[in-house]
Coordinates of C-alpha atoms and ligand atoms in Angstrom, one line a residue:
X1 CA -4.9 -27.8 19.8
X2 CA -7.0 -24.8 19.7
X3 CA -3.6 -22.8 17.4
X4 CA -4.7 -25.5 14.4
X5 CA -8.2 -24.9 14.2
X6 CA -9.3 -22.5 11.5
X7 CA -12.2 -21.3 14.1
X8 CA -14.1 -20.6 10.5
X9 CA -17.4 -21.3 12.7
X10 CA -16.6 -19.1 15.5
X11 CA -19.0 -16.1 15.8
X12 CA -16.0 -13.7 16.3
X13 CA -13.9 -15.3 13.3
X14 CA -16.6 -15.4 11.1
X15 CA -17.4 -11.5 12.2
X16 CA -13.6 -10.8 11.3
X17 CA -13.9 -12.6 7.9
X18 CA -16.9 -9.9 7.5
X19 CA -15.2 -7.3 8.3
X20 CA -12.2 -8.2 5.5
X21 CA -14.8 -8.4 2.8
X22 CA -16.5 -5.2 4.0
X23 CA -12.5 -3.1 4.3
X24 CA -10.8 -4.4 1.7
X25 CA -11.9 -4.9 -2.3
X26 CA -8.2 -5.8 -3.5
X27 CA -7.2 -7.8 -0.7
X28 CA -9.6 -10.1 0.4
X29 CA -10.2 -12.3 -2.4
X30 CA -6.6 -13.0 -2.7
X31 CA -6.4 -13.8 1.4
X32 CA -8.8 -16.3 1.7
X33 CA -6.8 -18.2 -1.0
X34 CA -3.5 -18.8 0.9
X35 CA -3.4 -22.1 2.2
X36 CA -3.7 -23.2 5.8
X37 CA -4.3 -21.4 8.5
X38 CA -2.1 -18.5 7.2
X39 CA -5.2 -17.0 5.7
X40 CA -6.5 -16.1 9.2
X41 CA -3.5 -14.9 10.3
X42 CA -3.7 -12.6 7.2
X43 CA -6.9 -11.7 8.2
X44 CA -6.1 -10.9 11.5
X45 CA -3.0 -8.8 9.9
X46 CA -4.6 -7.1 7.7
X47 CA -7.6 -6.0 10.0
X48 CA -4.9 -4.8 13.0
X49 CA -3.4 -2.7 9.6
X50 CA -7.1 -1.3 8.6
X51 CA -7.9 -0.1 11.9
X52 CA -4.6 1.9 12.8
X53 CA -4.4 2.8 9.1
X54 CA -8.2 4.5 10.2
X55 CA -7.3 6.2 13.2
X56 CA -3.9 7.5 11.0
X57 CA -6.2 9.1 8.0
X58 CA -8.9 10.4 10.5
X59 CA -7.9 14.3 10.3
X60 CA -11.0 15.0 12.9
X61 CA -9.1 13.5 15.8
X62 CA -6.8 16.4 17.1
X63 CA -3.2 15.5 17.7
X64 CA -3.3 15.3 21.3
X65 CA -5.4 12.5 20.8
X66 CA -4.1 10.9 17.4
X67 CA -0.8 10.5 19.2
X68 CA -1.2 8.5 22.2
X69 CA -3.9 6.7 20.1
X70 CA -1.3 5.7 17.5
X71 CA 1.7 5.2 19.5
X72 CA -0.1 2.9 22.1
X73 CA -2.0 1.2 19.3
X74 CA 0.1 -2.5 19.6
X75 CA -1.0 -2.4 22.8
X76 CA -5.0 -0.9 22.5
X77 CA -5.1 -4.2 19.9
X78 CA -4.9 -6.8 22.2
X79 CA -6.1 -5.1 25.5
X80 CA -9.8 -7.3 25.8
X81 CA -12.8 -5.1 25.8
X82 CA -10.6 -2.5 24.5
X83 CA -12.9 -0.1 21.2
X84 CA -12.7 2.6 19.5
X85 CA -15.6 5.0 18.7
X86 CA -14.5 8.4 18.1
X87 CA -13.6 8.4 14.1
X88 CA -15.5 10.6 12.8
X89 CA -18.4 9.6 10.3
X90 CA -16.7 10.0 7.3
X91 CA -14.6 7.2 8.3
X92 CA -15.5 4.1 6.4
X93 CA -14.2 1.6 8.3
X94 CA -15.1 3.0 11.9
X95 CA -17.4 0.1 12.5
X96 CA -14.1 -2.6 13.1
X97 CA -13.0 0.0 15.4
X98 CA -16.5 -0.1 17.2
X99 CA -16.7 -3.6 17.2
X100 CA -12.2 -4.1 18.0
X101 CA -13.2 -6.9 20.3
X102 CA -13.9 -9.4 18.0
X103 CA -10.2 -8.8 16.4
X104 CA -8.6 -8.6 19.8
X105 CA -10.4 -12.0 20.8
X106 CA -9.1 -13.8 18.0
X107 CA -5.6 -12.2 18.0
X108 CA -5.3 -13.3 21.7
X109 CA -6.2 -16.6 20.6
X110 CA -3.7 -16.8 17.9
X111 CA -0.1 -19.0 17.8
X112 CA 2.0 -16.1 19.9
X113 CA 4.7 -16.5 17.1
X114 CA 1.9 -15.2 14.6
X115 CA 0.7 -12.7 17.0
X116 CA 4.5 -11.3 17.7
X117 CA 5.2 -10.8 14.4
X118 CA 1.6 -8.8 13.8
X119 CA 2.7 -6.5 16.9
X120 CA 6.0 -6.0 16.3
X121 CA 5.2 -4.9 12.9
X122 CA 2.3 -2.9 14.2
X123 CA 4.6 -1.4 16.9
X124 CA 7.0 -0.2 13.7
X125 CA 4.5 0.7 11.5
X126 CA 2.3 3.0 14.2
X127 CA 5.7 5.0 15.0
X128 CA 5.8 5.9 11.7
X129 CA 2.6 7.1 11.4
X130 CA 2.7 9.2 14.5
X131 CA 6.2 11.4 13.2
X132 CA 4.1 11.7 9.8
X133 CA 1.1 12.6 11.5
X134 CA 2.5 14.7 13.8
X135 CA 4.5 17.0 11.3
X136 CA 0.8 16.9 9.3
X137 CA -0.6 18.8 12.6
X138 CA 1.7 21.7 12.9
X139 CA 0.4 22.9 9.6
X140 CA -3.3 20.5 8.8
X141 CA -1.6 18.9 6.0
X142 CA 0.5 16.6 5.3
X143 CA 3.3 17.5 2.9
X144 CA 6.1 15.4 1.6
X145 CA 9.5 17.2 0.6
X146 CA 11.9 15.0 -0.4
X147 CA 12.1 11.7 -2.0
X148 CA 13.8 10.0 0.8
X149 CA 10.7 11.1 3.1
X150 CA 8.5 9.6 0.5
X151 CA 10.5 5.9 0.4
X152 CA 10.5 6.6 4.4
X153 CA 6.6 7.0 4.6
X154 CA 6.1 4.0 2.0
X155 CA 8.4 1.6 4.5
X156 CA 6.1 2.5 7.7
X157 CA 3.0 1.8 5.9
X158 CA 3.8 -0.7 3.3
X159 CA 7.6 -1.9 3.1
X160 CA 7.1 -2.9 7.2
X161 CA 3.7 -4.9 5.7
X162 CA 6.1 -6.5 3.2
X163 CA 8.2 -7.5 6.1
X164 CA 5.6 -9.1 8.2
X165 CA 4.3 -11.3 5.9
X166 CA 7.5 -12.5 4.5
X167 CA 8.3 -13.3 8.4
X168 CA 4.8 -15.3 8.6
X169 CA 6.3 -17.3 5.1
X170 CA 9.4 -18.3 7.2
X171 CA 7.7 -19.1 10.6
X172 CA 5.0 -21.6 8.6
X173 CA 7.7 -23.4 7.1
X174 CA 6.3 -23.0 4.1
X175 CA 9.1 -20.9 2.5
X176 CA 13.1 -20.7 3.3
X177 CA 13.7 -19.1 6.3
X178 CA 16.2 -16.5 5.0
X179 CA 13.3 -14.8 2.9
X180 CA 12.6 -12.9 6.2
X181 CA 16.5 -11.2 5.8
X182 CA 15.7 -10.1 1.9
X183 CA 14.8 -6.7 3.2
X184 CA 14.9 -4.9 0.2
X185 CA 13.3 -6.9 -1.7
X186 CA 10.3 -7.5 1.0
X187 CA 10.5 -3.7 1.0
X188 CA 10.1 -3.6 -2.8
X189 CA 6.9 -4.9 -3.0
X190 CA 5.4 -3.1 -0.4
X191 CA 6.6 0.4 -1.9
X192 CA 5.8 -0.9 -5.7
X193 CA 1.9 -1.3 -4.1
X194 CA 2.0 1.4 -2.2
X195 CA 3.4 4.0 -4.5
X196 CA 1.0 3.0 -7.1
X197 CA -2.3 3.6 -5.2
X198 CA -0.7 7.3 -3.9
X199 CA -0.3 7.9 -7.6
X200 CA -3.4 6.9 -8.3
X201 CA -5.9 8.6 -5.2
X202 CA -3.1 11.9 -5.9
X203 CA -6.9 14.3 -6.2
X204 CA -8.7 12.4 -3.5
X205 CA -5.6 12.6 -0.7
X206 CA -5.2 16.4 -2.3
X207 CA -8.8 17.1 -1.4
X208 CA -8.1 15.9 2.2
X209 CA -4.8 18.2 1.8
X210 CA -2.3 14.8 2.2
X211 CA 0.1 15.2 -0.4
X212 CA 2.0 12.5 -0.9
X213 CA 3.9 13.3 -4.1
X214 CA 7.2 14.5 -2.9
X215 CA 8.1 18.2 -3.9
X216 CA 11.4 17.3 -4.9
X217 CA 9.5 15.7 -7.9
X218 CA 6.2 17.9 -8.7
X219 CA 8.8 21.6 -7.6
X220 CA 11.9 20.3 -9.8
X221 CA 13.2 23.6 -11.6
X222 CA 12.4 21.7 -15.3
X223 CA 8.5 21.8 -14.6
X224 CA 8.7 25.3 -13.1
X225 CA 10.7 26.4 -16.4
X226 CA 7.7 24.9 -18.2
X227 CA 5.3 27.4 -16.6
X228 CA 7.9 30.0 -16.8
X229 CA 8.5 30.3 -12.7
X230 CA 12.1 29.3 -11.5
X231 CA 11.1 26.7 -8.5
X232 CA 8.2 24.6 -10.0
X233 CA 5.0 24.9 -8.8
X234 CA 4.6 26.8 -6.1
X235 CA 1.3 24.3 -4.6
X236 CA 1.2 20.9 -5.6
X237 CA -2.7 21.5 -6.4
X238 CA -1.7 23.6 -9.3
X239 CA -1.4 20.3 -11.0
X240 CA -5.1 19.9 -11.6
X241 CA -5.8 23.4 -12.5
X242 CA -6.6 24.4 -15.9
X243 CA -3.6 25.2 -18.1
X244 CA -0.6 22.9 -16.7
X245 CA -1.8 19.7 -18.4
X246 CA 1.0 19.0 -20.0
X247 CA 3.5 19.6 -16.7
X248 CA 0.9 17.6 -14.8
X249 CA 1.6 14.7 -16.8
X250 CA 5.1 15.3 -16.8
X251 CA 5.3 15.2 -12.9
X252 CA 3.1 11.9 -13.3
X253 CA 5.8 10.9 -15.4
X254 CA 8.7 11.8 -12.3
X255 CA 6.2 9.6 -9.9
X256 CA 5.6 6.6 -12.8
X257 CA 9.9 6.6 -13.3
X258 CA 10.4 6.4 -9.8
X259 CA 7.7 3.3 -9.1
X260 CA 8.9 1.1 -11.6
X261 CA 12.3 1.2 -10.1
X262 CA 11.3 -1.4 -7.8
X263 CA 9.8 -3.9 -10.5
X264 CA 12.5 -5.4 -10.6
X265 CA 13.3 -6.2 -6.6
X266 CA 9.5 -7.5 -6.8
X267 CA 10.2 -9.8 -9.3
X268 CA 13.2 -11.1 -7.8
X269 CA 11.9 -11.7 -4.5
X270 CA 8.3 -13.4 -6.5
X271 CA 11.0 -15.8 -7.8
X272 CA 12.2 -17.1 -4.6
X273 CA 8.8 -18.1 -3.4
X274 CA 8.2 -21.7 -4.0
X275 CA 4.4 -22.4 -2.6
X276 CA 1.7 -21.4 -5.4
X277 CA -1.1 -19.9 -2.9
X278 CA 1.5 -17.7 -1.5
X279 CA 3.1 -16.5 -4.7
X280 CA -0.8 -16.0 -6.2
X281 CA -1.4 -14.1 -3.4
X282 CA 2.0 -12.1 -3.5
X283 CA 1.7 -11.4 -7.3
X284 CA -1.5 -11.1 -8.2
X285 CA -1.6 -7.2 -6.3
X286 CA 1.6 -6.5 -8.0
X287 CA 0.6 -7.3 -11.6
X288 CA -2.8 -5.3 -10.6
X289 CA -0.4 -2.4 -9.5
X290 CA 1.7 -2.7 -12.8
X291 CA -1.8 -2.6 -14.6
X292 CA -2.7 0.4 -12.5
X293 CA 0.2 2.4 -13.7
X294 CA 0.1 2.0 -17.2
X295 CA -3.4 3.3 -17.2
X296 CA -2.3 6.3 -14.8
X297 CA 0.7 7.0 -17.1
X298 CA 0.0 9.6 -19.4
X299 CA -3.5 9.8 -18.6
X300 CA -4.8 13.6 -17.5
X301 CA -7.9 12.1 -16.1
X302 CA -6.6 10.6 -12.9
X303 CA -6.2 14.3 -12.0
X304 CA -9.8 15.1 -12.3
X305 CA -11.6 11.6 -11.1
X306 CA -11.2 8.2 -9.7
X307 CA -10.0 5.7 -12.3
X308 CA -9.3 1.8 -11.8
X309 CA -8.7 -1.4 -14.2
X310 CA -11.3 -2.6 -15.9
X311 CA -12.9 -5.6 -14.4
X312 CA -12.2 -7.7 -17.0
X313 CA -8.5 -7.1 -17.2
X314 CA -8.8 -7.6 -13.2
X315 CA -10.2 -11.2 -13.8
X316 CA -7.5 -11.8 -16.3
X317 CA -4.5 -10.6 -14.3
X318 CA -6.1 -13.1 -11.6
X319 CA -6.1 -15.9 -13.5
X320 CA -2.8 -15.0 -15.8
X321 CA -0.2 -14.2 -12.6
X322 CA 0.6 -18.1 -11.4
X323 CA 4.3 -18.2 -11.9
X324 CA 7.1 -15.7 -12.2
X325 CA 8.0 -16.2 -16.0
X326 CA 4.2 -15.0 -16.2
X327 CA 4.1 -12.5 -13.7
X328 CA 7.3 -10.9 -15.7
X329 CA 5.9 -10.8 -18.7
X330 CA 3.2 -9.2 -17.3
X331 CA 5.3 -6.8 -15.9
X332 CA 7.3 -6.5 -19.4
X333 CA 4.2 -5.7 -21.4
X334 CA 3.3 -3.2 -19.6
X335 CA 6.6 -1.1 -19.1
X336 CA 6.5 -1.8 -23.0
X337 CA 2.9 -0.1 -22.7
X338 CA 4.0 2.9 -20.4
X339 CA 7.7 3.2 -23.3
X340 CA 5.2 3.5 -25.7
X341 CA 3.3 6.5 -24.6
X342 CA 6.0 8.5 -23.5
X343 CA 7.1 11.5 -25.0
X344 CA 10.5 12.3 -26.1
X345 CA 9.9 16.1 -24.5
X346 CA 9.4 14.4 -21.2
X347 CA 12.2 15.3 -18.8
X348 CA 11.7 11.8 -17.7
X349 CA 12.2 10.2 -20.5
X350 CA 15.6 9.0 -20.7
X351 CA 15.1 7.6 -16.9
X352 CA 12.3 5.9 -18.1
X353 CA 13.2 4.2 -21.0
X354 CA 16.3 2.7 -18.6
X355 CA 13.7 1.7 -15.9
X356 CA 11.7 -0.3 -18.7
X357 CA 14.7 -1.3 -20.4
X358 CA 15.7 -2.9 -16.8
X359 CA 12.3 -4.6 -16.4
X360 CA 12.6 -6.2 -20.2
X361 CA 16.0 -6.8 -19.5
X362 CA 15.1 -9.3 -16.5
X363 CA 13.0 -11.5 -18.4
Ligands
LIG401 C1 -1.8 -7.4 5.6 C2 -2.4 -7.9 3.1 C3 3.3 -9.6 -0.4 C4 5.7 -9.4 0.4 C5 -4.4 -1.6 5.9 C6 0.3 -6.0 0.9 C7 -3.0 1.8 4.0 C8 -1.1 -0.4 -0.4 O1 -5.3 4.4 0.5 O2 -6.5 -0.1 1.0 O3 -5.9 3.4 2.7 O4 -7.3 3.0 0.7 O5 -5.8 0.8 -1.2 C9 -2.2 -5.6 3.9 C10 4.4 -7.4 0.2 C11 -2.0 -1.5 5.8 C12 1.3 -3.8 1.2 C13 -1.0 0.4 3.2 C14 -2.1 -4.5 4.9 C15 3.1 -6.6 -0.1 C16 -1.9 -0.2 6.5 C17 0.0 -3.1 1.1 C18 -3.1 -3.4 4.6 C19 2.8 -5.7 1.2 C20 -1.2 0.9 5.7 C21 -3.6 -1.1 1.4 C22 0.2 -1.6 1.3 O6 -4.1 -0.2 0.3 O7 -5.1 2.0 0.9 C23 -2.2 -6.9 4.2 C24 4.5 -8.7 0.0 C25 -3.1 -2.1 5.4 C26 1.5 -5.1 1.1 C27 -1.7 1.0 4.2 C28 -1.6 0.1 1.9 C29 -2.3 -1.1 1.7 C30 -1.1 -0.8 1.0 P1 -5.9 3.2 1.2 P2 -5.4 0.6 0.2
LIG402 MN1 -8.4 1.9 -0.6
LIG403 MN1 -6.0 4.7 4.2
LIG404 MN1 -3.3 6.1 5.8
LIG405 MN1 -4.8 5.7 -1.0
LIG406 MN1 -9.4 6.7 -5.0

């Protein structure tokens, strides 16, 4: 039937493949490795993701717009002829949004199971967005207060992803079907990834005023002491300015302590997956993520530019994160990295030393 072809030579399939390589550097090398026709439906996933993911981070669209755009969204991506030209031109992926109907085309082609499961989580995910978005409007940015409204944020856009795929596992039969009810571990990897790249782009979503780093974290009273004010800092962009290197880092630290509480959920849930193209594909962004961290960690430079892994460590994560002893000592080597650099002075550093103490414990 037409469900089991790969349609790798169909001019809209082959445009959607395009567009993968074109939005996504970490993603779609590890994608087209999954065996079966799962890789499309990753694709497909993944470019349904990108494009409401473009309309959420487009903060020229007024909210009158944004909202109907992001609420109806689940439906926009399947309507036929349905596109989307009014991102502005900083936008980098506004092209897939021009061009929707090659995505809509092949997601009305798709097994309905696959496609139900990409809506549904789509339906979740663009809710989500809209609160967040919406609260972003009353003021023009987008502040985060509390920690639980930072692991709420992280399940829209990244636990919910967690979800979906885990749910495409189950309905492929390629792993148990209970994986889809391990909610918090699904969950865990999505916030492990997603955490790390909002600690990592903190000064370029500061520059677009989206701050993402909770204030419960950067305004705790022990920073503020530091500086010699009673609440913290009073603006979370005080932590690039010249002077409060030292608390900068220390907040860094409060983010760092916080990601690497899920290492361990990820590496549970990695060891219940039992097909090697899935687990490469699972792991592979989470040791890149665990690499990510330990060069943020303790490193004032991420608040002034744009820093990522070397390419050779890249290529050697790749080729290193096959199975979960592996993937944990990957993990264990760097926590032992991140222990290593911290400071007894830190007022993290008690909860960090547990949180890598928990990840070498595991092994
Ligand atoms: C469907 C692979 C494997 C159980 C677009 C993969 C943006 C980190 O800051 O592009 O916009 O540049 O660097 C990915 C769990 C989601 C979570 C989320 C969906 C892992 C829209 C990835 C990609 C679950 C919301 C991309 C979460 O980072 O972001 C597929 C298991 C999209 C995964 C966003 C972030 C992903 C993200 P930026 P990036
Ligand atoms: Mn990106
Ligand atoms: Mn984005
Ligand atoms: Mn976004
Ligand atoms: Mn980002
Ligand atoms: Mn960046």
């Amino acid at each position: 039937s037409e469900h089991a072809t790969s349609g790798w030579d169909r001019p809209t399939m082959r445009r959607c493949w395009h567009f993968l390589d074109l939005t996504s550097r970490s993603f779609s090398g590890v994608i087209k490795e999954v065996e079966g026709d799962l890789a499309r439906v990753i694709c497909l996933f993944y470019l349904v993701l990108r494009g409401l993911d473009t309309i959420e981070d487009d903060m020229t669209i007024p909210d009158e717009k944004k909202q109907p755009l992001l609420r109806q969204f689940h439906k926009l991506a399947v309507k036929p002829d349905w596109t989307f030209d009014q991102c502005g031109p900083n936008e980098k992926d506004r092209q897939l949004l021009v061009e929707w109907t090659v995505v809509s085309e092949e997601l009305n082609r798709l097994d309905p199971r696959y496609r139900e499961i990409i809506l549904d989580v789509t339906e979740k995910m663009q809710y989500g967005m809209a609160d967040y978005a919406h609260k972003a409007a009353a003021t023009d940015e987008l502040y985060i207060e509390t920690v639980d409204e930072y692991n709420l944020y992280c399940h829209y856009v990244a636990g919910l992803v967690g979800e979906g795929l885990t749910r495409f596992w189950a309905a492929s039969g390629k792993e148990a079907a209970w994986l889809g009810d391990q909610l918090e571990l699904t969950n865990a990897m999505g916030l492990l990834l997603q955490k790390t790249n909002i600690i990592r782009d903190f000064r370029e979503d500061a520059e677009e005023r989206r701050f993402f780093w909770p204030r419960e974290v950067w305004g705790a009273a022990l920073y503020g002491k530091a500086v010699g004010r009673a609440g913290g800092f009073a603006d979370i962009t005080e932590l690039y300015a010249p002077g409060n290197e030292k608390q900068a880092l220390w907040v860094l630290s409060g983010m760092v302590v916080d990601v690497l509480g899920h290492a361990t959920d990820a590496l549970d849930y990695l060891r219940l997956l039992t097909k090697q193209s899935i687990f490469c594909f699972c792991a592979i962004p989470q040791t890149m993520a665990m690499a990510t961290l330990s060069l943020c960690f303790m490193n004032y430079d991420m608040f002034q530019r744009h820093i990522k892994i070397r390419k050779a460590e890249a290529a050697s994560l790749i080729m290193k994160s096959t199975n979960p002893r592996d993937v944990a000592y990957i993990f264990r080597d760097y926590a032992r990295r991140i222990h290593a650099r911290a400071l007894p002075d830190d007022p993290s550093f008690l909860r960090l030393s547990v949180a890598c103490g928990r990840i070498e414990q595991w092994c």
